[in-house]
């Protein structure tokens, strides 16, 4: 027995059963719960996946008996886009905030490889938004608009030939993220015998490919019988319509053909009523619960593990959130310290490098200066010499000038004569 089970068994053995001697009143707890839930209203989010023109919008109108006024989408979109519309519906005193998400352009591209990616991303984004709200210090979950997808209606083309590869790939990608209910669209276009074979083929293909579709829960006694029988009817073959035809004195949602009328709500014509019963009237709360308790839980666990959190350490010993945080913090601080040291070392190395460069430049300058100085001295010396020579010449000149001035006139002539010679 696991240690938690042992603990629980111990606790239970110490709890005593007591009888009340009078009415206390906590038997009103279920009523309190109901009142509170009714007051808060309910949220339900449906994702419709299926090729353009398969009757998704028409089926939504038929299911909720209203007109959501959706626009038909074109077939030429370059990629799949998810569009969500939220509506407030009210039935007696119960308010339902319903979001219908449509896969616009699904299956319209030549390369269908990435068709499912937009859907996966959308579902994850809703989980992530909820997780971020949950992780906030100041949470406002009671007023938070929960946009997580509670059910995915997968519309199968009524070809009679089994599933297309895009159907299998997409459902396989989604089966751990959302409750999938496959439905055969436009079931009025397929004959009764073909339909039964088609259903069997679809179920066997899903099983062979390990695709887990949503099973209506059978553990609650009040719904065990109906849910067990309904599980055997999946995939539901549905017909939708926005037209009404008078049957007796009642206007019935129907599709009229030259050979007859298909009534949407006639159980011998199609499985529409079964789908509505299962989706809205019996299992809506179970889908909301499974979304939170199973699919979201799985997403949350993976994300927290990705962030480095775990319930046990490397030696399989329990470790608390706080311990993980502190360990992470110390690792982070160590890393910071290491980075700081590295940066400091780098800085010192850079400074040394720069210093060496500067020294080299200084040396070069010194050499240049010395050379210039030498050149300058030589130049000066040369100049000095020429000055000295010039001065000598001047002296000589002056001396001769004086000498000449002191000589008598004839000497000049003689000199002139001698010069002529
Ligand atoms: N035969 C048949 N046609 C349908 C059914 N549901 C819708 N349609 C028609 O299919 C066309 C596309 O329907 P729509 O709901 O706009 O498809 P969406 O693109 O998947 O939303 C419309 O002309 C509808 O009248 C159905 O159950 N059977
Ligand atoms: Mg549509």
PDB file of C-alpha atoms in Angstrom, residues 8 34 49 62 67 72 113-114 169 177 215 224 304 332 341 353 405:
ATOM      1  CA  UNK A   8      -5.854   7.705   4.923  1.00  0.00           C
ATOM      2  CA  UNK A  34     -27.017  24.738  -6.845  1.00  0.00           C
ATOM      3  CA  UNK A  49     -13.781  21.201 -36.455  1.00  0.00           C
ATOM      4  CA  UNK A  62     -30.143  23.652 -34.531  1.00  0.00           C
ATOM      5  CA  UNK A  67     -29.739  31.805 -34.924  1.00  0.00           C
ATOM      6  CA  UNK A  72     -20.619  31.451 -44.561  1.00  0.00           C
ATOM      7  CA  UNK A 113      -0.220  19.084 -43.309  1.00  0.00           C
ATOM      8  CA  UNK A 114      -0.483  21.997 -40.894  1.00  0.00           C
ATOM      9  CA  UNK A 169      -4.055  13.078 -37.716  1.00  0.00           C
ATOM     10  CA  UNK A 177      -6.149  17.955 -24.962  1.00  0.00           C
ATOM     11  CA  UNK A 215     -16.736   8.350 -23.631  1.00  0.00           C
ATOM     12  CA  UNK A 224     -25.128   4.645 -16.513  1.00  0.00           C
ATOM     13  CA  UNK A 304       5.234  23.237 -14.711  1.00  0.00           C
ATOM     14  CA  UNK A 332      20.224  31.486 -10.864  1.00  0.00           C
ATOM     15  CA  UNK A 341      33.165  36.818 -13.022  1.00  0.00           C
ATOM     16  CA  UNK A 353      45.040  44.424 -24.506  1.00  0.00           C
ATOM     17  CA  UNK A 405      89.504 101.525 -47.795  1.00  0.00           C
TER      18      UNK A 405
END
